[in-house]
Coordinates of C-alpha atoms and ligand atoms in Angstrom, one line a residue:
X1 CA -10.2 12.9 28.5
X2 CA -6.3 12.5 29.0
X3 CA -4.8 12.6 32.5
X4 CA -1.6 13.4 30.7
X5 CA -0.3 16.6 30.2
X6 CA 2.4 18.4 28.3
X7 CA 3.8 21.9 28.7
X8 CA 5.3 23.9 25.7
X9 CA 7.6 26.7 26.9
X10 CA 8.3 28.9 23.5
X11 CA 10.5 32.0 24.7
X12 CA 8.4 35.2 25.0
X13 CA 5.5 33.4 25.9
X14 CA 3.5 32.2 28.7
X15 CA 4.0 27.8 29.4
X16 CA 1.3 25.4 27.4
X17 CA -0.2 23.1 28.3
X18 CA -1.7 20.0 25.8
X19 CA -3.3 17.3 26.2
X20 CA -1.3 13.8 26.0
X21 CA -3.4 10.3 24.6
X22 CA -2.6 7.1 25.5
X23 CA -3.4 4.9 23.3
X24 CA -4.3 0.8 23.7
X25 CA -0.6 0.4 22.0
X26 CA 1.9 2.3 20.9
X27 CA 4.4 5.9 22.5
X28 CA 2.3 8.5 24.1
X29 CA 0.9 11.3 21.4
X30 CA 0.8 15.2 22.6
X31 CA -2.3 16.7 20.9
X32 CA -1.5 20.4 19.6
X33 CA -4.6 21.1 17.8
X34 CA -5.1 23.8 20.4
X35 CA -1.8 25.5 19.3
X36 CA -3.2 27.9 16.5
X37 CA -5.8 29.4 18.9
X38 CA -2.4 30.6 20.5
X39 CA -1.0 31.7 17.4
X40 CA 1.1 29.1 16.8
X41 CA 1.8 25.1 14.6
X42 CA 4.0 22.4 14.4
X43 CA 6.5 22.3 11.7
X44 CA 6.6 18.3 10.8
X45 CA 7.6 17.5 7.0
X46 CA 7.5 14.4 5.9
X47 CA 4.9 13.6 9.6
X48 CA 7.8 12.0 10.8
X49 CA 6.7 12.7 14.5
X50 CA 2.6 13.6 13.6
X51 CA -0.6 11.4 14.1
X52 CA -2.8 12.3 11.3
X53 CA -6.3 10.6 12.9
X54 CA -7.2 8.2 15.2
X55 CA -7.7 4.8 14.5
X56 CA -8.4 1.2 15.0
X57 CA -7.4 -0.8 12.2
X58 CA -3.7 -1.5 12.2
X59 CA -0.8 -1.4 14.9
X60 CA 3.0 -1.4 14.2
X61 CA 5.7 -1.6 16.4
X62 CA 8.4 -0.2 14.4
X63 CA 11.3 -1.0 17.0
X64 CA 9.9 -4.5 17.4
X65 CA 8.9 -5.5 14.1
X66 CA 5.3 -6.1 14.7
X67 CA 2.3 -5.9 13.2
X68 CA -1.2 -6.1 14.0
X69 CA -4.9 -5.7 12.3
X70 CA -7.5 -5.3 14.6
X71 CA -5.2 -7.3 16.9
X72 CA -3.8 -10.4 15.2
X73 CA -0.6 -11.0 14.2
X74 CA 0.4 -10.9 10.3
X75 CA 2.2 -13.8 11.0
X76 CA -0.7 -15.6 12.2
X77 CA -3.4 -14.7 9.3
X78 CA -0.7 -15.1 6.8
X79 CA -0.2 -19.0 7.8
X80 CA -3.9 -19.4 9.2
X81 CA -6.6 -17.1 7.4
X82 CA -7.4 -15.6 3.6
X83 CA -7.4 -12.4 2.3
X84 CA -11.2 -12.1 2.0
X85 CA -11.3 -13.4 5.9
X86 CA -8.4 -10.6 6.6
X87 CA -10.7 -8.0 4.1
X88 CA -13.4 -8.6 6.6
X89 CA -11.5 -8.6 9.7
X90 CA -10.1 -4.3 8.3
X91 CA -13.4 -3.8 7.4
X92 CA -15.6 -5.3 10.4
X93 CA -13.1 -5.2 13.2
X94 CA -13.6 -9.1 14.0
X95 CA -13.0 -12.0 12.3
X96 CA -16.1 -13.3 10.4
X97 CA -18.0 -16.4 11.8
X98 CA -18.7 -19.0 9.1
X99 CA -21.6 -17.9 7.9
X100 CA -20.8 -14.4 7.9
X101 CA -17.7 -15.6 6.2
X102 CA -20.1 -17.4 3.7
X103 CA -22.1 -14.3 3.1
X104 CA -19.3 -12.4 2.4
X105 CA -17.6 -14.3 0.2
X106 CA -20.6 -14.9 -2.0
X107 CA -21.5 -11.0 -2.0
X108 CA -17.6 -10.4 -3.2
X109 CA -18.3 -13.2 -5.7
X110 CA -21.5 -11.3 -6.9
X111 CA -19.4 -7.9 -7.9
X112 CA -16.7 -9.2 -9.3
X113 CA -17.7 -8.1 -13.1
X114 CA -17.1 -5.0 -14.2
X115 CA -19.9 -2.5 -16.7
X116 CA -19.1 -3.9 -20.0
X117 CA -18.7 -0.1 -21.1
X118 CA -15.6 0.1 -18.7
X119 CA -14.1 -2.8 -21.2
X120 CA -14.1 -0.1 -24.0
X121 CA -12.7 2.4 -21.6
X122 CA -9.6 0.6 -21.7
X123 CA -9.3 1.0 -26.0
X124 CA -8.0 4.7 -24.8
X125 CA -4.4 3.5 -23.9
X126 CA -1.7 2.6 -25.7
X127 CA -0.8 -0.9 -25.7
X128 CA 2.5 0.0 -24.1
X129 CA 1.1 1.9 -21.2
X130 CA 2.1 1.0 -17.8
X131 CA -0.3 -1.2 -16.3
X132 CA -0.1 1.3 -13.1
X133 CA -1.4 4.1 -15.5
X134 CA -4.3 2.3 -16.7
X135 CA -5.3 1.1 -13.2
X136 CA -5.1 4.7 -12.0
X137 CA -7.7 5.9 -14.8
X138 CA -9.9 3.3 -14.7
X139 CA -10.2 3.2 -11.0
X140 CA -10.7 6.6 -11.2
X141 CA -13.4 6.4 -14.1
X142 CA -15.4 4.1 -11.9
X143 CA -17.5 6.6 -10.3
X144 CA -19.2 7.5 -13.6
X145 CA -20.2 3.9 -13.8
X146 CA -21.6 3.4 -10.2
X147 CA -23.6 6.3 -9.5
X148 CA -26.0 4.2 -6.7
X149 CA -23.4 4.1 -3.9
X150 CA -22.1 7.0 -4.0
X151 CA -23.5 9.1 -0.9
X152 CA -20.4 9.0 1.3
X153 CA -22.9 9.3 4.7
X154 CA -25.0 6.4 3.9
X155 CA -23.3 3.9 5.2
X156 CA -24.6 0.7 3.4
X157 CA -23.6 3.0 -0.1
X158 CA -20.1 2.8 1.7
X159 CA -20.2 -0.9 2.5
X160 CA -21.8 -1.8 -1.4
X161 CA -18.8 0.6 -2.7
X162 CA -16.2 -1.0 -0.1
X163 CA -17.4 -4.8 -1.7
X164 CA -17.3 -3.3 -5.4
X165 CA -13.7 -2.2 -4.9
X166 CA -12.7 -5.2 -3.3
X167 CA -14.6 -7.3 -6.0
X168 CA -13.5 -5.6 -8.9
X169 CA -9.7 -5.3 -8.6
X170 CA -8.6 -8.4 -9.3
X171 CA -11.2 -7.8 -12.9
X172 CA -9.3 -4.8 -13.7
X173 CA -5.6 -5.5 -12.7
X174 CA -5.9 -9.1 -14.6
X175 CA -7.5 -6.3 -17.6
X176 CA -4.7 -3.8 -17.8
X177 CA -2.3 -7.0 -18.6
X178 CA -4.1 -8.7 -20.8
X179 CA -4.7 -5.0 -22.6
X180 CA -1.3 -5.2 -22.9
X181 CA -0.8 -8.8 -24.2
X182 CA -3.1 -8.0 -26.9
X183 CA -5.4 -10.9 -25.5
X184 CA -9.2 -10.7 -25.0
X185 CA -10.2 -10.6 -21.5
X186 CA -11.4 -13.1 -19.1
X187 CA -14.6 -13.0 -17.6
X188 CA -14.0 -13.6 -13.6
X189 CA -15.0 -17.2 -12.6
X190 CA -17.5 -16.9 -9.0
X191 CA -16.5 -20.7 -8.8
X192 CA -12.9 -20.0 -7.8
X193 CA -12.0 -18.6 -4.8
X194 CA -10.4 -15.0 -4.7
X195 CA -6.4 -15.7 -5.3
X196 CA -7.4 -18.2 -8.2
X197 CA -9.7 -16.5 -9.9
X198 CA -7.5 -13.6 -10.4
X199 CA -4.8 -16.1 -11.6
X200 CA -7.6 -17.5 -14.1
X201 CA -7.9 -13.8 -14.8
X202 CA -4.4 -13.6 -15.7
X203 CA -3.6 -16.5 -17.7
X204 CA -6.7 -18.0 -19.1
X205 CA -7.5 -17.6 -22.5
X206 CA -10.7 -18.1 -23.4
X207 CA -10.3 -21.0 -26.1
X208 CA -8.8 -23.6 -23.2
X209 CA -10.0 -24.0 -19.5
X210 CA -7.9 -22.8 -17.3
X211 CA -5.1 -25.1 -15.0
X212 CA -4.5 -23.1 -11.7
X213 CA -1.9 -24.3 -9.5
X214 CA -3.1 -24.9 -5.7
X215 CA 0.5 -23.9 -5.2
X216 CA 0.1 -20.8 -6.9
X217 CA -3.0 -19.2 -5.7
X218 CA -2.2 -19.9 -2.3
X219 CA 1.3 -18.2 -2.7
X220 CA -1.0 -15.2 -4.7
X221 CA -3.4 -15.3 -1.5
X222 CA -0.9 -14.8 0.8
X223 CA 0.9 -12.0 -0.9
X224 CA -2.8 -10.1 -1.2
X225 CA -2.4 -10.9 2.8
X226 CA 0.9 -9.7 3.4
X227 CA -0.1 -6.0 1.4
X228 CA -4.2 -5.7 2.9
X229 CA -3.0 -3.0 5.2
X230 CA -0.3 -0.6 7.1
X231 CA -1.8 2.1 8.8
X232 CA -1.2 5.7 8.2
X233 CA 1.4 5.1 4.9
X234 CA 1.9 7.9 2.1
X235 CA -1.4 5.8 -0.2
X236 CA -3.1 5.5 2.6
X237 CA -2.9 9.1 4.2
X238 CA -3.6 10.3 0.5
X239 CA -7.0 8.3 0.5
X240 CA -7.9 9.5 4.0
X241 CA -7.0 13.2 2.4
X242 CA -8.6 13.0 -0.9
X243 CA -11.7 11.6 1.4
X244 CA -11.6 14.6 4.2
X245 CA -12.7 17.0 1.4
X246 CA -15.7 14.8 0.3
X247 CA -14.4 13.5 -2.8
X248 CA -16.4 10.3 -4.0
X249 CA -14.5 6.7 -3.0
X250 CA -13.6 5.6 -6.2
X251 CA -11.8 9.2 -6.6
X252 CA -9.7 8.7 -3.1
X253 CA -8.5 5.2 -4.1
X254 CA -7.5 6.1 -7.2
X255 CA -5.6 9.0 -5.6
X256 CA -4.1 6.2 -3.4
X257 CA -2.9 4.2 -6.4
X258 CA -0.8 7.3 -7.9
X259 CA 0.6 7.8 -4.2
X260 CA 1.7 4.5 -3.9
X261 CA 2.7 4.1 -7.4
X262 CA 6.3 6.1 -6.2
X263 CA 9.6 3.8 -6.0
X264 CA 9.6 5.2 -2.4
X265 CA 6.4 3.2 -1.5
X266 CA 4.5 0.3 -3.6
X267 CA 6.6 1.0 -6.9
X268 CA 9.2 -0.8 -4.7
X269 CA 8.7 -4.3 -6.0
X270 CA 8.7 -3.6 -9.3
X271 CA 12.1 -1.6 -8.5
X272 CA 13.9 -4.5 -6.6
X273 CA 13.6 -6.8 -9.2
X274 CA 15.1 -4.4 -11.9
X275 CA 18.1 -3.7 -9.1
X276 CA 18.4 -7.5 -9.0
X277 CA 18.7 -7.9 -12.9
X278 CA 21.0 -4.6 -12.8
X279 CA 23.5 -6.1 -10.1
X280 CA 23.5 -9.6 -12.4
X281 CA 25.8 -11.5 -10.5
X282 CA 26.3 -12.0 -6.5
X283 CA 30.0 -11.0 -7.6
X284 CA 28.7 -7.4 -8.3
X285 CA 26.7 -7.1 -5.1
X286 CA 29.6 -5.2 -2.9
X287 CA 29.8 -2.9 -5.9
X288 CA 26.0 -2.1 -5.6
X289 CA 26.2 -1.7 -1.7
X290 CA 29.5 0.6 -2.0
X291 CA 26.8 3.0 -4.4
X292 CA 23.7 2.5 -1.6
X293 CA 26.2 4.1 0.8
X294 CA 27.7 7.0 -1.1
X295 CA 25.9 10.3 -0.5
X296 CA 26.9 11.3 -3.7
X297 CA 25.3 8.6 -5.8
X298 CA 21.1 8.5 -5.5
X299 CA 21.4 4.3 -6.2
X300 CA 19.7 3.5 -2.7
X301 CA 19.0 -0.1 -2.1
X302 CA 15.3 -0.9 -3.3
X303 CA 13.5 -2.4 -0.9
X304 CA 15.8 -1.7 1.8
X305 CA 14.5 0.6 5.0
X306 CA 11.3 1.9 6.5
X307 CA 10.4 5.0 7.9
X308 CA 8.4 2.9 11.1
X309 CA 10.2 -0.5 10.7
X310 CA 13.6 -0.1 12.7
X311 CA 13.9 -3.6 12.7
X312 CA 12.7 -7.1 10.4
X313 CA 9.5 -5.9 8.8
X314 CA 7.5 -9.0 10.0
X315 CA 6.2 -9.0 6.2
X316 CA 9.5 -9.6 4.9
X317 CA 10.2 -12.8 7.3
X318 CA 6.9 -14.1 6.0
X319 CA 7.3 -13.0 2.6
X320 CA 10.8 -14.5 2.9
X321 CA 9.9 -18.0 3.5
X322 CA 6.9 -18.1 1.6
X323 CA 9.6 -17.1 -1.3
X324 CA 11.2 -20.8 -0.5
X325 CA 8.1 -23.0 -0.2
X326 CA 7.0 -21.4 -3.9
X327 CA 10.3 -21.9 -5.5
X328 CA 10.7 -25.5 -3.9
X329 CA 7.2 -26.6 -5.0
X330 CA 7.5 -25.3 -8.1
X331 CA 11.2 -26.5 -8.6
X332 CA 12.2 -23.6 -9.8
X333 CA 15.8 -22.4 -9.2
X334 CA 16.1 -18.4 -9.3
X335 CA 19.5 -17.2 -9.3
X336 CA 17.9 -13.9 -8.5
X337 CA 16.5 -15.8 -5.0
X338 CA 19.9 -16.4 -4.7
X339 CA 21.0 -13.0 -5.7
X340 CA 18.8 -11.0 -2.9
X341 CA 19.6 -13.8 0.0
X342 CA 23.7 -12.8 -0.7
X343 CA 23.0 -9.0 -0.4
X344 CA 20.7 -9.3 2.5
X345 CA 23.3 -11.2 4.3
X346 CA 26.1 -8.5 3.6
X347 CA 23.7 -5.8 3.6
X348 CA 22.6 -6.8 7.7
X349 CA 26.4 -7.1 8.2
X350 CA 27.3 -3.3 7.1
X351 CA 27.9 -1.1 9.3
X352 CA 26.2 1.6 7.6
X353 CA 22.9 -0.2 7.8
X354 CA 23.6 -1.1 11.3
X355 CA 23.6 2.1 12.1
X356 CA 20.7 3.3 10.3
X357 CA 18.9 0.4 10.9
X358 CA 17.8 -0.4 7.6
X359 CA 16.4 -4.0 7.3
X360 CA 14.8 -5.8 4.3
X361 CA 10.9 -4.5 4.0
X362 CA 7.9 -6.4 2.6
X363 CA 9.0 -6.0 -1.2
X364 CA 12.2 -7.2 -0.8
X365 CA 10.8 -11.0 -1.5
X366 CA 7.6 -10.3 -2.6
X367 CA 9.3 -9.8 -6.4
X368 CA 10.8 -13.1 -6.9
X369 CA 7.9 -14.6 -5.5
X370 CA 5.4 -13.1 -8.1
X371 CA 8.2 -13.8 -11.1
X372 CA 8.0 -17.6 -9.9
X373 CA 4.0 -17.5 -10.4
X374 CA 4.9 -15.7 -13.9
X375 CA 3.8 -12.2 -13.0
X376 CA 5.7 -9.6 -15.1
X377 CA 7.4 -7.2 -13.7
X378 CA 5.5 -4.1 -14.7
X379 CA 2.5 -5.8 -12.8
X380 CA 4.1 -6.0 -9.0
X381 CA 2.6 -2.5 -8.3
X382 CA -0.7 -3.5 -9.4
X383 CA -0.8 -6.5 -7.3
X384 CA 0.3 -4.4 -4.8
X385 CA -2.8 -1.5 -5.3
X386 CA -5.4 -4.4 -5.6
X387 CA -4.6 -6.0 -2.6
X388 CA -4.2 -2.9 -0.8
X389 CA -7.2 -1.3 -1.8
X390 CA -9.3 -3.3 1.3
X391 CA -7.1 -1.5 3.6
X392 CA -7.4 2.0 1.6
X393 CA -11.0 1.8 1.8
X394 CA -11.5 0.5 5.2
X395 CA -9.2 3.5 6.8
X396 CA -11.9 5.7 4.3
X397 CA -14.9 4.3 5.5
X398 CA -13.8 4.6 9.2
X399 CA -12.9 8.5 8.8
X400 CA -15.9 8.7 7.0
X401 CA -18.1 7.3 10.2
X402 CA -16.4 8.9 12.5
X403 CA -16.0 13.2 13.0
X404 CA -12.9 14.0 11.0
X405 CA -12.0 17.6 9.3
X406 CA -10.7 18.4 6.1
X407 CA -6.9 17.7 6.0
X408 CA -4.8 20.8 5.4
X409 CA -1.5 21.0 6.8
X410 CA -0.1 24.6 7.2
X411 CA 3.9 25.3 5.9
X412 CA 6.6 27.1 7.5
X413 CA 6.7 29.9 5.0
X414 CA 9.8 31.1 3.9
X415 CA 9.4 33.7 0.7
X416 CA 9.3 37.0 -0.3
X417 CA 7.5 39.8 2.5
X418 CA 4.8 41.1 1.0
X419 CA 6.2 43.8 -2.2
X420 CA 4.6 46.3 -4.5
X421 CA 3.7 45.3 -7.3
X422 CA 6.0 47.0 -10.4
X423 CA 4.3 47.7 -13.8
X424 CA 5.4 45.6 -16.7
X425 CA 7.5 48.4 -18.3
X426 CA 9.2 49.5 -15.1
X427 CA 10.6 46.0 -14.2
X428 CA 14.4 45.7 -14.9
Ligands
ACO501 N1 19.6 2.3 0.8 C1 20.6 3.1 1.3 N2 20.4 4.1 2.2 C2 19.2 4.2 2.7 C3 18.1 3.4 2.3 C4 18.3 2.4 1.3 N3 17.4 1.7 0.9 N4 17.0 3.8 3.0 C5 17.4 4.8 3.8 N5 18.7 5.0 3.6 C6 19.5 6.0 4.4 C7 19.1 7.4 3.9 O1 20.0 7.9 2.9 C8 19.3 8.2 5.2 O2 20.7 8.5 5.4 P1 21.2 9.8 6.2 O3 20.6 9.7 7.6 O4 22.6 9.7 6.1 O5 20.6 11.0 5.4 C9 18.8 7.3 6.3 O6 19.1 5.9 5.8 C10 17.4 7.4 6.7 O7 16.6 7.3 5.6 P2 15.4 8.2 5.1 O8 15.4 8.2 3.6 O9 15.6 9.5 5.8 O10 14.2 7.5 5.7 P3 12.7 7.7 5.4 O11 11.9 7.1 6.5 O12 12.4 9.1 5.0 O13 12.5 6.7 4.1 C11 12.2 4.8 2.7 C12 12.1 5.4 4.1 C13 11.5 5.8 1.7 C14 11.4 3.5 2.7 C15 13.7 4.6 2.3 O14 14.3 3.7 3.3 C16 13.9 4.1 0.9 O15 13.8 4.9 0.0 N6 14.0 2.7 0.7 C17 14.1 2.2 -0.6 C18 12.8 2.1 -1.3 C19 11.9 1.0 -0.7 O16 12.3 -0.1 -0.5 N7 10.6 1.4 -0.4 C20 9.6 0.5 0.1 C21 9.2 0.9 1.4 S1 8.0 -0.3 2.1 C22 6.6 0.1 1.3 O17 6.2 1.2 1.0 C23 5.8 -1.1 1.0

């Protein structure tokens, strides 16, 4: 119980009191569930100032630029762990012990095929279909394929669909390009760790074995790291919402692909590079900053700002220098690396976003990284969906253990009082 209190004073009424948590990290959080018994609720669009649940997974310290799973620094899994070591960390709450890791791994390894009827699924789409609208139909189409996990208060169905999902993303992202390439597609390899398998995904061909660069998959690996997980964000809260009603797994995540889809959110990356190609020339960049600060134009700068990160997102420092070690081992010169280093500089040297401190956030980088390895554009926000889905389904799983309610906000209503209703001939 909290020691903490509150007190509400709303004219006309008698003082309230509520209830204040303190949590292990993190401000101080007022609990008002008790205000509709007194006949009243927060207004809050956007939850700018609302806690949705409580939870254990992931901490940010927006002012700070921090950011922790289950404790550990992003900074220090990116350079020392792998995304199937950080999947179990979200999942588990610890980091795994070798043969825990081992086990893990190999039951990943064992899902990592898809039903061969989901292959024909994909013969629905156009060719030209955004990769993003595939994904969200097929992940959604996966609960009429797996019909034995999915009693969401069994926990060991929630752990076999938690490793499915994580298994079989990499399958269908590397499926909805090569859909689109018009190329047959590639069986997932269980000798190849995570990161490379989805690259063998990606650019094998069957007729040839596939060359995967060290470089590469470790640059894909970290990039899977960088986007496992960020708390309470618009994909995630719509997973954790689809979930609160009951709605099978494979439903909620692909509800969390649609929400992140959004240029606002995960459809960032794809975004930045496109405003990269549309400024052209570091020449053109004050233009392009002039537009980001007129209220009149809605040109904002992609993958600028965050509504918790008032400082560095730690992702983009890591996502930053990862950018160089890829471009130098590859030798690859990218005038568009360039391009974004000349308009972060002026952009952290604006007043105007000083003042609203508005720094570069995880998809800033993440782009030109991805274009290095020779992923196209369209596919950012898949990459971004597959290696988020560990985090979508772990925040699932642990509102699903736990007691949680149906989410269902209330609005501040502002329309007609209630009216008459006027026969058809008698309106004017
Ligand atoms: N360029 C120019 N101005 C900006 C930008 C930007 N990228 N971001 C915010 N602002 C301005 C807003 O116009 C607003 O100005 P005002 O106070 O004069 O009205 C102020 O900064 C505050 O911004 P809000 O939009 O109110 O902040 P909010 O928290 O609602 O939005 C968001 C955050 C959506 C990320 C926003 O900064 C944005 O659209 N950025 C560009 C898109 C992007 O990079 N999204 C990726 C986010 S990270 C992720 O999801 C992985």
């Amino acid at each position: 119980m909290s020691k903490k209190k509150a007190t509400l004073s709303v004219e006309g009424r008698e003082d309230i009191e509520l209830p204040v948590y303190e949590p292990t990290l993190g401000q101080d959080v007022v609990d008002v569930t008790g205000l509709t018994a007194q006949g009243l609720f927060t207004y809050d669009p956007g939850f700018q100032s609302t806690g949705a649940c409580e939870s254990r997974i992931t901490f940010i310290d927006g002012a700070k630029g921090k950011l922790l799973h289950r404790g550990y620094s992003i900074e220090e899994l990116a350079a020392k762990s792998d995304y199937l070591e950080v999947s179990y960390l979200l999942l588990y709450g610890e980091l795994p012990t070798e043969e825990q890791k081992e086990t893990f791994v190999n039951t990943v390894k064992n899902h990592t095929m898809v039903h061969e009827q989901l292959r024909v699924f994909f013969n629905g789409f156009r060719r030209d279909a955004h990769p993003m609208a595939i994904m969200c139909g097929v992940v959604g189409a996966l609960s009429a394929f797996y019909h034995d996990s999915l009693d969401i208060h069994d926990a060991r169905h929630r752990e076999v669909t938690a490793l499915r999902l994580i298994a079989k993303m990499p399958t269908i992202a590397a499926m909805c390009y090569k859909y689109a390439q018009g190329q047959p597609f590639m069986y997932p390899r269980n000798d190849l760790d995570y990161a490379e398998n989805f690259l063998h995904m990606m650019f094998g061909v069957p007729c040839e074995e596939t060359k995967i660069s060290p470089t590469l998959a470790r640059a894909m690996d970290r990039i899977f790291i960088l986007h496992a997980d960020h708390e309470q964000n618009a994909s995630t809260s719509t997973v954790r919402l689809a979930g609160s009603s009951g709605a099978n797994p494979f439903a909620c995540i692909a509800a969390g692909i649609s929400a992140l889809w959004g240029p606002a959110h995960g459809g960032a990356n794809e975004a930045v590079l496109n405003m990269l190609e549309e400024i052209g020339e570091p020449a053109n960049v004050e233009k392009f900053i002039d537009r980001a600060k007129d209220k009149n134009d809605p040109f904002k700068l992609m993958g600028f700002g965050h509504r918790v990160y008032k400082n560095y997102d730690p992702r983009a420092t890591v996502m930053r220098e990862s950018c160089h070690e890829v471009l130098n081992e590859l030798g690859v010169q990218d005038p568009k690396l360039e391009l974004a280093m000349k308009l972060e500089e002026i952009a952290l040297n604006d007043p105007y976003f000083k003042e609203k401190k508005l720094f570069p956030n995880v998809d800033f980088y993440s782009g030109i990284i991805l274009s290095a390895i020779g992923i196209p554009t369209s596919m950012f926000t898949v990459i971004f969906a597959l290696s988020r889905t560990v985090g979508w389904v772990a925040h699932w799983n642990e509102m699903i253990s736990n007691t949680y309610k149906i989410g269902r906000p209330r609005q501040l209503y502002t329309g007609q009082t209630e009216r008459e209703f006027v026969p058809l001939k008698e309106r004017k």
